[in-house]
Coordinates of C-alpha atoms in Angstrom, one line a residue:
M1 CA -62.6 -19.3 106.1
S2 CA -65.6 -17.9 104.1
S3 CA -64.3 -17.6 100.6
F4 CA -62.5 -19.9 98.1
S5 CA -59.7 -17.3 97.6
S6 CA -58.7 -17.7 101.2
L7 CA -57.8 -21.4 100.7
G8 CA -54.7 -20.7 98.5
L9 CA -56.1 -22.6 95.5
D10 CA -54.8 -22.5 92.0
E11 CA -56.1 -19.6 89.9
R12 CA -57.6 -22.0 87.4
I13 CA -59.7 -23.6 90.1
L14 CA -60.9 -20.2 91.4
K15 CA -61.9 -19.4 87.8
S16 CA -64.0 -22.6 87.5
V17 CA -65.6 -21.9 90.9
A18 CA -66.5 -18.4 89.8
E19 CA -68.1 -19.7 86.6
L20 CA -70.3 -22.0 88.8
G21 CA -71.5 -18.9 90.6
W22 CA -70.2 -19.9 94.0
S23 CA -69.1 -17.0 96.2
T24 CA -68.9 -18.5 99.7
L25 CA -67.9 -21.8 101.3
T26 CA -70.4 -24.1 102.9
D27 CA -69.8 -25.4 106.4
V28 CA -68.5 -28.8 105.1
Q29 CA -66.3 -27.2 102.5
S30 CA -64.7 -24.7 105.0
Q31 CA -63.8 -27.5 107.4
A32 CA -62.9 -30.4 105.0
I33 CA -60.9 -28.6 102.3
P34 CA -58.1 -27.2 104.5
L35 CA -57.7 -30.7 106.1
A36 CA -57.6 -32.3 102.7
L37 CA -55.0 -29.8 101.4
D38 CA -52.8 -30.7 104.5
G39 CA -52.9 -34.4 103.4
K40 CA -55.1 -35.7 106.2
D41 CA -57.6 -38.6 105.9
V42 CA -61.1 -37.3 106.4
L43 CA -64.4 -38.9 107.4
V44 CA -67.3 -36.5 106.8
R45 CA -70.9 -36.7 107.7
A46 CA -73.0 -34.0 106.2
K47 CA -76.5 -33.7 104.9
T48 CA -77.4 -34.1 101.3
G49 CA -76.9 -30.9 99.3
S50 CA -74.3 -29.4 101.6
G51 CA -71.5 -29.4 99.0
K52 CA -69.7 -32.7 99.8
T53 CA -68.7 -33.3 96.2
A54 CA -66.8 -30.0 96.0
A55 CA -65.3 -30.6 99.4
Y56 CA -63.3 -33.5 98.0
G57 CA -63.3 -32.5 94.4
I58 CA -61.3 -29.3 94.8
P59 CA -58.5 -31.0 96.8
L60 CA -58.3 -33.7 94.1
I61 CA -57.9 -31.2 91.3
Q62 CA -55.5 -29.0 93.4
R63 CA -53.2 -32.1 94.1
V64 CA -53.2 -33.1 90.4
L65 CA -52.2 -29.6 89.3
S66 CA -49.4 -29.6 91.9
A67 CA -48.2 -33.0 90.7
R68 CA -48.3 -31.9 87.1
E69 CA -45.9 -29.1 87.8
S70 CA -43.2 -31.5 89.0
S71 CA -43.9 -34.4 86.7
T72 CA -45.3 -34.6 83.2
S73 CA -45.9 -38.3 83.2
S74 CA -49.6 -39.5 82.8
V75 CA -50.7 -41.7 85.7
V76 CA -53.9 -42.3 87.6
R77 CA -53.6 -40.2 90.7
A78 CA -57.1 -40.2 92.1
L79 CA -59.9 -42.8 92.3
V80 CA -63.5 -41.9 93.2
L81 CA -65.9 -44.8 94.1
V82 CA -69.6 -44.2 94.1
P83 CA -72.4 -46.7 94.7
S84 CA -74.7 -46.1 91.7
K85 CA -74.5 -45.4 88.0
E86 CA -76.5 -42.2 88.3
L87 CA -74.2 -40.8 91.0
C88 CA -71.2 -41.8 88.9
Q89 CA -72.3 -39.6 86.0
Q90 CA -73.3 -36.8 88.3
T91 CA -70.0 -36.8 90.1
S92 CA -68.1 -36.9 86.9
R93 CA -70.0 -33.8 85.6
M94 CA -69.3 -31.9 88.8
L95 CA -65.6 -32.7 88.7
K96 CA -65.4 -31.6 85.1
S97 CA -67.1 -28.3 86.0
L98 CA -64.6 -27.7 88.8
S99 CA -61.7 -28.3 86.4
S100 CA -63.1 -26.5 83.4
G101 CA -60.4 -23.9 83.7
C102 CA -57.7 -26.6 83.5
S103 CA -59.5 -29.2 81.4
K104 CA -56.4 -29.6 79.1
V105 CA -54.3 -30.5 82.1
V106 CA -56.6 -32.5 84.3
R107 CA -58.3 -35.4 82.6
I108 CA -61.3 -37.1 84.2
V109 CA -62.8 -40.4 83.0
E110 CA -66.1 -41.9 84.1
L111 CA -66.5 -45.7 84.0
S112 CA -70.2 -45.9 83.2
T113 CA -71.5 -49.4 83.3
H114 CA -73.7 -49.0 80.2
T115 CA -70.6 -49.5 78.0
S116 CA -68.5 -52.7 78.0
V117 CA -65.0 -53.0 79.5
A118 CA -63.5 -53.6 76.1
V119 CA -64.9 -50.3 74.8
Q120 CA -63.5 -48.4 77.8
R121 CA -60.1 -50.1 77.6
P122 CA -58.4 -47.5 75.2
I123 CA -59.6 -44.6 77.4
I124 CA -58.2 -46.2 80.5
L125 CA -54.9 -47.0 78.9
E126 CA -54.3 -43.3 78.2
K127 CA -54.0 -43.0 82.0
P128 CA -56.3 -40.2 83.0
D129 CA -55.6 -38.2 86.2
I130 CA -59.0 -38.9 88.0
V131 CA -61.2 -42.0 87.5
V132 CA -64.8 -42.1 88.7
G133 CA -66.7 -45.4 88.8
T134 CA -68.7 -48.0 90.7
P135 CA -66.7 -50.6 92.7
S136 CA -67.8 -53.4 90.4
R137 CA -66.7 -51.7 87.2
V138 CA -63.3 -50.6 88.8
V139 CA -62.7 -54.2 89.8
A140 CA -63.4 -55.4 86.2
H141 CA -60.7 -53.0 84.9
L142 CA -58.3 -53.9 87.6
Q143 CA -58.5 -57.6 86.9
A144 CA -58.3 -57.0 83.2
K145 CA -55.1 -55.0 83.8
N146 CA -56.5 -51.9 82.1
L147 CA -56.3 -49.8 85.3
V148 CA -53.0 -49.7 87.2
I149 CA -53.0 -47.8 90.5
R150 CA -50.5 -49.6 92.8
D151 CA -47.6 -47.3 92.1
S152 CA -49.4 -44.1 91.2
L153 CA -52.6 -43.6 93.2
E154 CA -52.4 -40.7 95.7
M155 CA -56.0 -40.1 96.7
L156 CA -59.0 -42.4 97.2
V157 CA -62.6 -41.1 97.7
I158 CA -65.6 -43.2 98.6
D159 CA -68.8 -41.1 98.3
E160 CA -72.0 -42.2 100.0
A161 CA -69.8 -44.6 102.0
D162 CA -72.7 -45.9 104.2
L163 CA -74.4 -47.2 101.1
V164 CA -71.5 -49.1 99.5
F165 CA -71.9 -52.2 101.6
S166 CA -75.7 -52.2 101.3
F167 CA -75.4 -52.2 97.5
G168 CA -73.4 -55.5 97.8
Y169 CA -69.9 -54.0 97.1
E170 CA -68.2 -55.5 100.1
D171 CA -66.3 -58.2 98.1
D172 CA -65.4 -55.6 95.4
L173 CA -63.9 -53.3 98.0
T174 CA -61.8 -56.1 99.4
V175 CA -60.4 -56.7 95.9
I176 CA -59.7 -53.0 95.3
I177 CA -57.9 -52.7 98.6
E178 CA -55.4 -55.3 97.4
Y179 CA -54.5 -53.2 94.4
L180 CA -54.0 -50.0 96.5
P181 CA -50.5 -48.7 97.3
K182 CA -49.3 -48.6 100.9
I183 CA -49.5 -44.8 101.3
Y184 CA -52.4 -42.8 100.0
Q185 CA -54.9 -40.2 101.2
A186 CA -58.5 -41.2 101.7
F187 CA -61.9 -39.5 102.0
L188 CA -65.1 -41.0 103.2
M189 CA -68.2 -38.9 102.6
S190 CA -71.7 -39.9 103.9
A191 CA -75.0 -38.4 105.0
T192 CA -75.2 -40.8 107.9
L193 CA -72.8 -42.7 110.1
S194 CA -73.4 -46.4 110.5
K195 CA -71.7 -49.7 111.4
D196 CA -70.9 -50.2 107.7
T197 CA -69.3 -46.8 107.5
N198 CA -67.1 -47.5 110.5
K199 CA -66.1 -50.9 109.1
L200 CA -65.2 -49.3 105.8
G201 CA -63.3 -46.5 107.6
R202 CA -61.1 -49.1 109.3
L203 CA -60.2 -50.6 106.0
V204 CA -59.1 -47.5 104.1
L205 CA -58.5 -44.7 106.6
H206 CA -55.4 -44.0 108.6
N207 CA -55.9 -41.8 111.7
P208 CA -58.7 -39.9 110.1
V209 CA -60.3 -36.6 111.2
T210 CA -64.0 -37.0 111.7
L211 CA -66.2 -34.1 110.8
D212 CA -69.9 -34.2 111.8
V213 CA -71.1 -31.0 110.1
D214 CA -74.8 -31.7 110.8
E215 CA -74.5 -30.7 114.4
R216 CA -73.6 -27.2 113.5
Q217 CA -76.3 -26.9 110.9
A218 CA -79.2 -28.1 113.1
E219 CA -80.5 -24.6 113.9
N220 CA -80.5 -23.5 110.3
D221 CA -82.2 -26.6 109.1
D222 CA -85.3 -26.0 111.2
S223 CA -86.3 -23.1 109.0
Q224 CA -85.5 -24.8 105.7
L225 CA -87.2 -28.2 105.9
T226 CA -90.7 -28.5 107.1
Q227 CA -91.9 -32.0 107.7
Y228 CA -95.5 -33.2 108.1
H229 CA -97.4 -36.5 108.2
I230 CA -101.0 -37.6 107.7
R231 CA -102.4 -40.7 109.3
C232 CA -104.8 -42.5 106.9
E233 CA -106.0 -45.9 105.6
A234 CA -104.3 -47.6 102.7
D235 CA -107.0 -46.7 100.2
D236 CA -107.3 -43.2 101.5
K237 CA -103.7 -42.5 100.3
F238 CA -105.0 -42.3 96.7
L239 CA -107.8 -40.0 97.8
L240 CA -105.3 -37.7 99.6
I241 CA -102.8 -37.6 96.6
Y242 CA -105.7 -36.8 94.3
A243 CA -106.9 -33.9 96.6
L244 CA -103.4 -32.6 97.1
L245 CA -102.6 -32.4 93.4
K246 CA -106.0 -31.4 91.9
L247 CA -106.8 -28.8 94.6
K248 CA -103.2 -27.5 94.2
L249 CA -102.4 -27.9 97.8
V250 CA -99.0 -29.1 96.7
R251 CA -97.3 -26.7 94.2
G252 CA -94.0 -26.9 92.5
K253 CA -91.7 -29.7 91.5
S254 CA -92.3 -32.8 93.6
L255 CA -90.9 -36.2 94.2
I256 CA -93.4 -39.0 95.1
F257 CA -91.7 -42.0 96.7
V258 CA -93.1 -45.5 96.8
N259 CA -91.5 -48.8 98.0
L260 CA -92.2 -51.1 95.0
I261 CA -92.2 -51.0 91.3
D262 CA -95.8 -52.2 91.0
R263 CA -96.9 -49.3 93.3
C264 CA -95.0 -47.0 91.0
Y265 CA -97.1 -47.9 87.9
R266 CA -100.3 -48.3 89.9
L267 CA -100.0 -44.7 91.1
K268 CA -99.1 -43.4 87.7
L269 CA -102.1 -45.1 86.0
F270 CA -104.3 -43.8 88.8
L271 CA -103.2 -40.2 88.3
E272 CA -103.6 -40.5 84.5
Q273 CA -107.3 -41.1 85.1
F274 CA -107.5 -37.4 86.2
S275 CA -105.1 -36.0 83.6
I276 CA -102.2 -35.6 86.1
A277 CA -99.0 -36.3 84.1
A278 CA -96.1 -37.9 86.0
C279 CA -92.8 -39.7 85.1
V280 CA -91.8 -43.1 86.5
L281 CA -88.3 -43.8 87.8
N282 CA -87.3 -47.3 88.8
S283 CA -84.5 -49.8 88.6
E284 CA -86.0 -51.6 85.5
L285 CA -85.4 -48.6 83.2
P286 CA -82.0 -48.3 81.4
V287 CA -79.5 -46.0 83.0
N288 CA -79.6 -43.6 80.0
S289 CA -83.3 -43.3 80.4
R290 CA -83.0 -42.7 84.1
M291 CA -80.4 -40.0 83.7
H292 CA -82.5 -38.3 80.9
I293 CA -85.5 -38.2 83.2
V294 CA -83.5 -36.6 85.9
D295 CA -82.0 -34.0 83.5
E296 CA -85.5 -33.2 82.1
F297 CA -86.9 -32.8 85.6
N298 CA -84.1 -30.4 86.5
R299 CA -84.8 -28.4 83.4
G300 CA -88.5 -28.0 84.5
I301 CA -90.0 -30.2 81.8
Y302 CA -91.8 -32.4 84.4
D303 CA -93.4 -31.4 87.6
Y304 CA -93.9 -34.9 89.2
I305 CA -91.7 -37.9 89.4
I306 CA -92.9 -41.2 90.9
A307 CA -89.7 -42.9 92.2
S308 CA -89.5 -46.4 93.6
D309 CA -87.0 -46.6 96.4
E310 CA -86.4 -50.3 96.4
R311 CA -83.3 -50.5 98.7
L312 CA -84.6 -52.4 101.8
D313 CA -82.6 -53.5 104.8
K314 CA -81.2 -57.1 104.9
Q315 CA -84.0 -58.5 107.1
Q316 CA -86.7 -57.2 104.7
Q317 CA -84.8 -58.5 101.7
A318 CA -84.7 -62.0 103.2
A319 CA -88.4 -61.9 104.1
T320 CA -89.5 -60.8 100.6
R321 CA -87.1 -62.8 98.5
T322 CA -89.5 -65.7 98.0
K323 CA -92.4 -63.4 97.1
K324 CA -90.2 -61.5 94.6
T325 CA -89.0 -64.7 92.9
K326 CA -92.6 -65.9 92.4
K327 CA -93.6 -62.5 90.9
Q328 CA -90.6 -62.5 88.5
R329 CA -91.8 -65.9 87.3
C330 CA -95.3 -64.5 86.7
D331 CA -93.8 -61.5 84.7
T332 CA -91.7 -63.9 82.6
H333 CA -94.7 -66.0 81.8
F334 CA -96.7 -63.0 80.9
V335 CA -93.9 -61.8 78.5
S336 CA -93.6 -65.2 76.9
N337 CA -97.4 -65.2 76.1
C338 CA -97.3 -61.7 74.6
S339 CA -94.2 -62.0 72.4
T340 CA -94.0 -63.9 69.1
N341 CA -90.2 -63.9 68.8
R342 CA -87.9 -65.7 71.3
R343 CA -85.1 -63.2 70.9
C344 CA -87.5 -60.3 71.4
M345 CA -88.8 -62.1 74.6
W346 CA -85.2 -62.4 75.8
L347 CA -84.6 -58.7 75.4
L348 CA -87.7 -57.9 77.4
C349 CA -86.7 -60.3 80.2
V350 CA -83.2 -58.9 80.3
A351 CA -84.4 -55.4 80.5
S352 CA -86.9 -56.2 83.2
R353 CA -84.2 -57.3 85.6
K354 CA -83.6 -54.9 88.4
D355 CA -80.4 -52.9 88.3
K356 CA -78.5 -53.7 91.5
E357 CA -76.6 -50.4 91.2
Y358 CA -79.8 -48.3 91.1
G359 CA -80.2 -45.7 93.8
I360 CA -82.5 -42.7 93.3
A361 CA -83.0 -41.7 96.9
R362 CA -79.3 -41.1 97.5
G363 CA -76.8 -38.7 96.0
I364 CA -78.7 -37.8 92.9
D365 CA -78.8 -34.0 92.2
F366 CA -82.4 -33.2 91.9
Q367 CA -82.6 -29.5 91.4
G368 CA -85.4 -27.2 92.6
V369 CA -87.4 -29.9 94.4
E370 CA -90.0 -28.1 96.5
N371 CA -91.9 -31.1 97.9
V372 CA -91.1 -34.7 98.8
I373 CA -94.2 -36.9 99.3
N374 CA -93.7 -40.3 100.9
F375 CA -96.7 -42.2 99.5
D376 CA -95.3 -45.3 101.1
F377 CA -93.4 -44.6 104.4
P378 CA -89.7 -45.7 104.0
P379 CA -88.6 -48.9 105.8
T380 CA -85.9 -47.3 107.8
V381 CA -85.1 -44.0 109.4
D382 CA -82.0 -43.6 107.3
A383 CA -84.1 -44.1 104.2
Y384 CA -86.4 -41.4 105.4
V385 CA -83.5 -39.0 105.9
H386 CA -82.2 -39.6 102.4
R387 CA -85.6 -39.2 100.8
V388 CA -86.4 -35.9 102.5
G389 CA -82.8 -34.8 101.7
R390 CA -83.9 -34.4 98.0
T391 CA -85.5 -31.1 99.0
A392 CA -84.3 -28.1 101.1
R393 CA -80.8 -28.4 99.5
G394 CA -78.3 -25.7 100.2
K395 CA -80.1 -22.6 101.2
E396 CA -83.4 -23.5 99.6
C397 CA -86.6 -24.3 101.5
G398 CA -88.7 -27.4 101.1
T399 CA -91.6 -29.5 102.5
A400 CA -91.8 -33.2 103.2
L401 CA -95.1 -35.0 103.6
S402 CA -95.6 -38.6 104.6
L403 CA -98.8 -40.6 104.3
V404 CA -98.8 -43.1 107.2
C405 CA -101.1 -46.1 107.6
P406 CA -102.0 -47.5 111.1
G407 CA -99.8 -50.4 112.1
E408 CA -96.3 -51.1 110.7
E409 CA -95.9 -47.7 109.1
E410 CA -97.1 -45.8 112.1
G411 CA -94.5 -47.8 114.2
R412 CA -91.8 -46.7 111.8
L413 CA -93.0 -43.1 112.1
R414 CA -92.7 -43.2 115.9
E415 CA -89.2 -44.6 115.5
A416 CA -88.2 -41.8 113.1
V417 CA -89.7 -39.1 115.4
K418 CA -87.9 -40.6 118.3
R419 CA -84.5 -40.5 116.6
L420 CA -85.1 -37.0 115.2
S421 CA -86.0 -35.6 118.6
K422 CA -82.7 -36.8 120.0
G423 CA -80.8 -34.8 117.4
E424 CA -79.2 -37.9 115.8
V425 CA -80.4 -36.7 112.4
T426 CA -80.5 -33.0 111.3
A427 CA -84.1 -32.3 110.7
D428 CA -87.1 -30.9 112.5
S429 CA -89.7 -33.1 114.1
V430 CA -92.4 -34.5 111.9
K431 CA -95.6 -32.5 112.6
P432 CA -99.2 -33.6 111.9
Y433 CA -100.7 -32.0 108.9
Q434 CA -103.9 -30.1 109.7
F435 CA -106.2 -31.8 107.2
K436 CA -109.8 -32.9 107.6
M437 CA -110.7 -36.0 105.6
S438 CA -114.4 -35.1 105.9
E439 CA -113.9 -32.1 103.6
I440 CA -112.8 -34.2 100.7
D441 CA -115.3 -37.1 101.1
G442 CA -117.1 -35.7 98.1
F443 CA -114.2 -36.8 95.9
R444 CA -114.3 -40.4 97.2
Y445 CA -116.6 -41.8 94.5
R446 CA -114.4 -40.3 91.8
V447 CA -111.2 -41.8 93.3
M448 CA -112.8 -45.2 93.7
D449 CA -114.1 -45.1 90.2
G450 CA -110.6 -44.4 88.9
L451 CA -108.9 -46.8 91.2
R452 CA -111.1 -49.7 90.1
R453 CA -109.8 -49.5 86.6
V454 CA -106.2 -49.8 87.7
T455 CA -106.2 -53.6 87.8
Q456 CA -103.1 -55.8 88.2
T457 CA -103.3 -56.7 84.5
A458 CA -103.2 -53.0 83.6
V459 CA -100.3 -52.4 85.9
R460 CA -98.3 -55.3 84.3
E461 CA -99.1 -54.2 80.8
A462 CA -98.0 -50.6 81.6
R463 CA -94.8 -52.0 83.1
L464 CA -94.0 -54.0 80.0
K465 CA -94.9 -51.2 77.7
E466 CA -92.6 -48.9 79.5
I467 CA -89.7 -51.4 79.3
R468 CA -90.3 -51.9 75.6
T469 CA -90.3 -48.2 74.9
E470 CA -87.2 -47.5 76.9
I471 CA -85.3 -50.4 75.2
I472 CA -86.0 -48.8 71.8
N473 CA -84.9 -45.3 73.1
S474 CA -81.9 -46.5 75.0
E475 CA -78.5 -46.3 73.3
K476 CA -77.5 -49.5 75.1
L477 CA -79.2 -51.8 72.5
K478 CA -78.8 -49.5 69.5
A479 CA -75.9 -51.6 68.1
H480 CA -77.9 -54.8 68.5
F481 CA -80.9 -53.4 66.7
Q482 CA -78.7 -52.1 63.8
D483 CA -77.3 -55.6 63.3
N484 CA -80.8 -57.2 63.8
P485 CA -83.4 -54.9 62.4
R486 CA -86.1 -57.7 62.5
D487 CA -85.8 -57.8 66.3
L488 CA -86.7 -54.1 66.4
Q489 CA -89.7 -54.6 64.1
V490 CA -91.0 -57.5 66.2
L491 CA -90.5 -55.5 69.4
R492 CA -92.4 -52.5 68.0
H493 CA -95.3 -54.7 66.8
D494 CA -95.7 -56.6 70.0
R495 CA -99.1 -56.8 71.7
N496 CA -100.8 -53.5 71.6
L497 CA -101.4 -52.0 75.0
H498 CA -104.7 -50.1 75.0
P499 CA -104.8 -47.1 77.4
L500 CA -107.2 -47.1 80.2
P501 CA -110.5 -45.3 79.4
V502 CA -110.6 -41.8 80.9
D503 CA -114.0 -40.3 81.6
E504 CA -114.3 -36.7 80.6
H505 CA -115.9 -35.7 83.9
L506 CA -113.0 -37.0 85.9
K507 CA -110.5 -34.5 84.3
H508 CA -112.0 -31.5 86.0
V509 CA -112.9 -30.6 89.6
P510 CA -116.5 -29.3 89.8
S511 CA -116.9 -26.2 92.0
Y512 CA -119.6 -27.8 94.2
L513 CA -117.1 -30.5 95.4
V514 CA -114.4 -28.0 96.4
P515 CA -114.1 -27.8 100.2
A516 CA -115.5 -24.6 101.7
P517 CA -112.2 -23.2 103.0
L518 CA -110.7 -23.4 99.4
K519 CA -113.6 -22.0 97.4
A520 CA -112.4 -18.5 97.7
S521 CA -108.9 -19.2 96.3
F522 CA -109.5 -22.2 94.1
K523 CA -110.2 -21.8 90.4
S524 CA -111.9 -24.6 88.5
D525 CA -109.7 -26.1 85.8
M526 CA -112.7 -26.5 83.4
P527 CA -112.4 -24.2 80.4
N528 CA -114.9 -21.3 80.6
G529 CA -116.2 -21.8 77.1
K530 CA -116.9 -25.4 77.8
R531 CA -118.7 -24.6 81.0
K532 CA -120.9 -22.0 79.3
F533 CA -121.7 -24.4 76.5
L534 CA -122.8 -27.1 78.8
M535 CA -124.9 -24.8 80.9
R536 CA -126.6 -23.3 77.7
G537 CA -127.5 -26.8 76.5
F538 CA -128.8 -27.7 79.9
R539 CA -131.0 -24.6 80.1
A540 CA -132.3 -25.1 76.6
N541 CA -133.5 -28.6 77.5
Q542 CA -135.4 -27.3 80.5
T543 CA -137.7 -24.9 78.5
K544 CA -141.3 -26.1 78.2
G545 CA -141.6 -25.6 74.5
S546 CA -138.5 -27.5 73.6
R547 CA -139.5 -30.4 75.7
R548 CA -143.0 -30.6 74.1
K549 CA -141.5 -30.4 70.6
S550 CA -139.0 -33.1 71.4
D551 CA -141.6 -35.5 72.9
P552 CA -143.7 -37.1 70.1
L553 CA -146.4 -38.3 72.5
R554 CA -147.2 -34.8 73.7
S555 CA -146.9 -33.1 70.3
F556 CA -149.2 -35.7 68.5
K557 CA -152.6 -34.3 67.3
F558 CA -155.6 -36.2 65.7
S559 CA -158.8 -34.3 64.7
K560 CA -162.4 -35.6 65.1
Q561 CA -162.9 -35.8 61.3
E562 CA -159.8 -37.9 60.9
R563 CA -161.0 -40.3 63.5
Q564 CA -164.4 -40.7 61.8
G565 CA -162.7 -41.3 58.4
K566 CA -160.4 -43.9 59.8
R567 CA -163.4 -45.7 61.4
A568 CA -165.4 -45.7 58.1
K569 CA -162.5 -47.3 56.2
L570 CA -162.2 -50.0 58.8
E571 CA -165.9 -50.8 58.6

């Protein structure tokens, strides 16, 4: 099956698909949708951007429309569980787009966690057809008896299934299973298959059909995704990222991944020294701010996003728990010293807590990403697959570049190449990028000059400034500030954060520092008028007459008669 019309779908669904501009089925859709329409449980492994959301979304809507023809009662017929708030909103938007032709018949509700359970209660009591939410929020509504699914639920979907357990939802899923009916159809969608996925499948699936679509797409992926790596020292990463961006070796919309929030702001402040604008995306920002950044990036407002991918494996979480706890105490102490209002300090401390449902490397629909740069190499191979999956989505091409330090990161790179070469993950092997460090040594003094100014204090101040700004902009605390306007005034008049000094000469790349192979194609970003003005002033100062006139010791003259007159007066 190559077209949606061959699936026997409702005309209203076909109309919605046509409005989205989809003409042909992807591999995962052509295999999964017929099985889902036949009522079978399905476990799907397919790469990011292959159309998994539509693969289960279309059968959901088709089944709701069929049930509506035989019964007019309003009940919850489908439940979609996703691991993060961002993916919750994205999935809801996609389902609403697929049901735009029947929006008056099919009602979809998103249980976003930035609103309280009490606020969502009236919406849930209206019994929508499809509910989308994170497991923790669904459990809250089930226990509050707002959501009733035991007698009405027909379909259950768990998207990004391999990530559900790692986000700490194991207990929540156990509670949800107790509320499920005895008979229902289930879907598990994932980019990778793991032990957690198999464990989850045993809990919710009944004689499932397993689809591993990645094996069929391996040959096509070779031409779409190109992967490189550069071996370098830790400090040379900043030199490389400067050269790649300022010399325009990396062009187009790019995602730059780091492993920690502090690294996120350190890299942002470093790039600001050279007038390179970038957005920061991490778990400390409110969910509304995170989604707004993604939307603006998709619209082409920003070219670079520095994202902190903080989801580590369980061993690394246990190893870094003590260090993180100590750092959180330091941040709290710093906030308490800067703030003059206890309530204001409390707001800052609450906002600085990491969102456990944050996940930016998985599932989020970044559109038009041409490059993914791993400034810090990911801790696991699966994390690497999900990061590079942000580019080369669908039929588009993309490039992934990883900066690798000798030692631990190099070991993880070898592990990734070993797995990729076995065909366990759909991607090409990671090739070495042909780049000579000697050609950019001329920029080293500039980079070190800018890096010295990005101190730990500057990073902490930038981090708190970002939190304060986003609290003001977020709708989450709008009601609190309306009831307590003095809190908003104190928050805005907190300690002023002075920006780091930016030298004028660091904004531009002088032509004499450009590597020889790039001089023919590279154009200096210094304005022509400014360059001519500087050269004219330089030449004027080099003329002999102007130098003599400007030097009082050379232009001073004293005649013989004046000397005799001065001597007579002294006598």
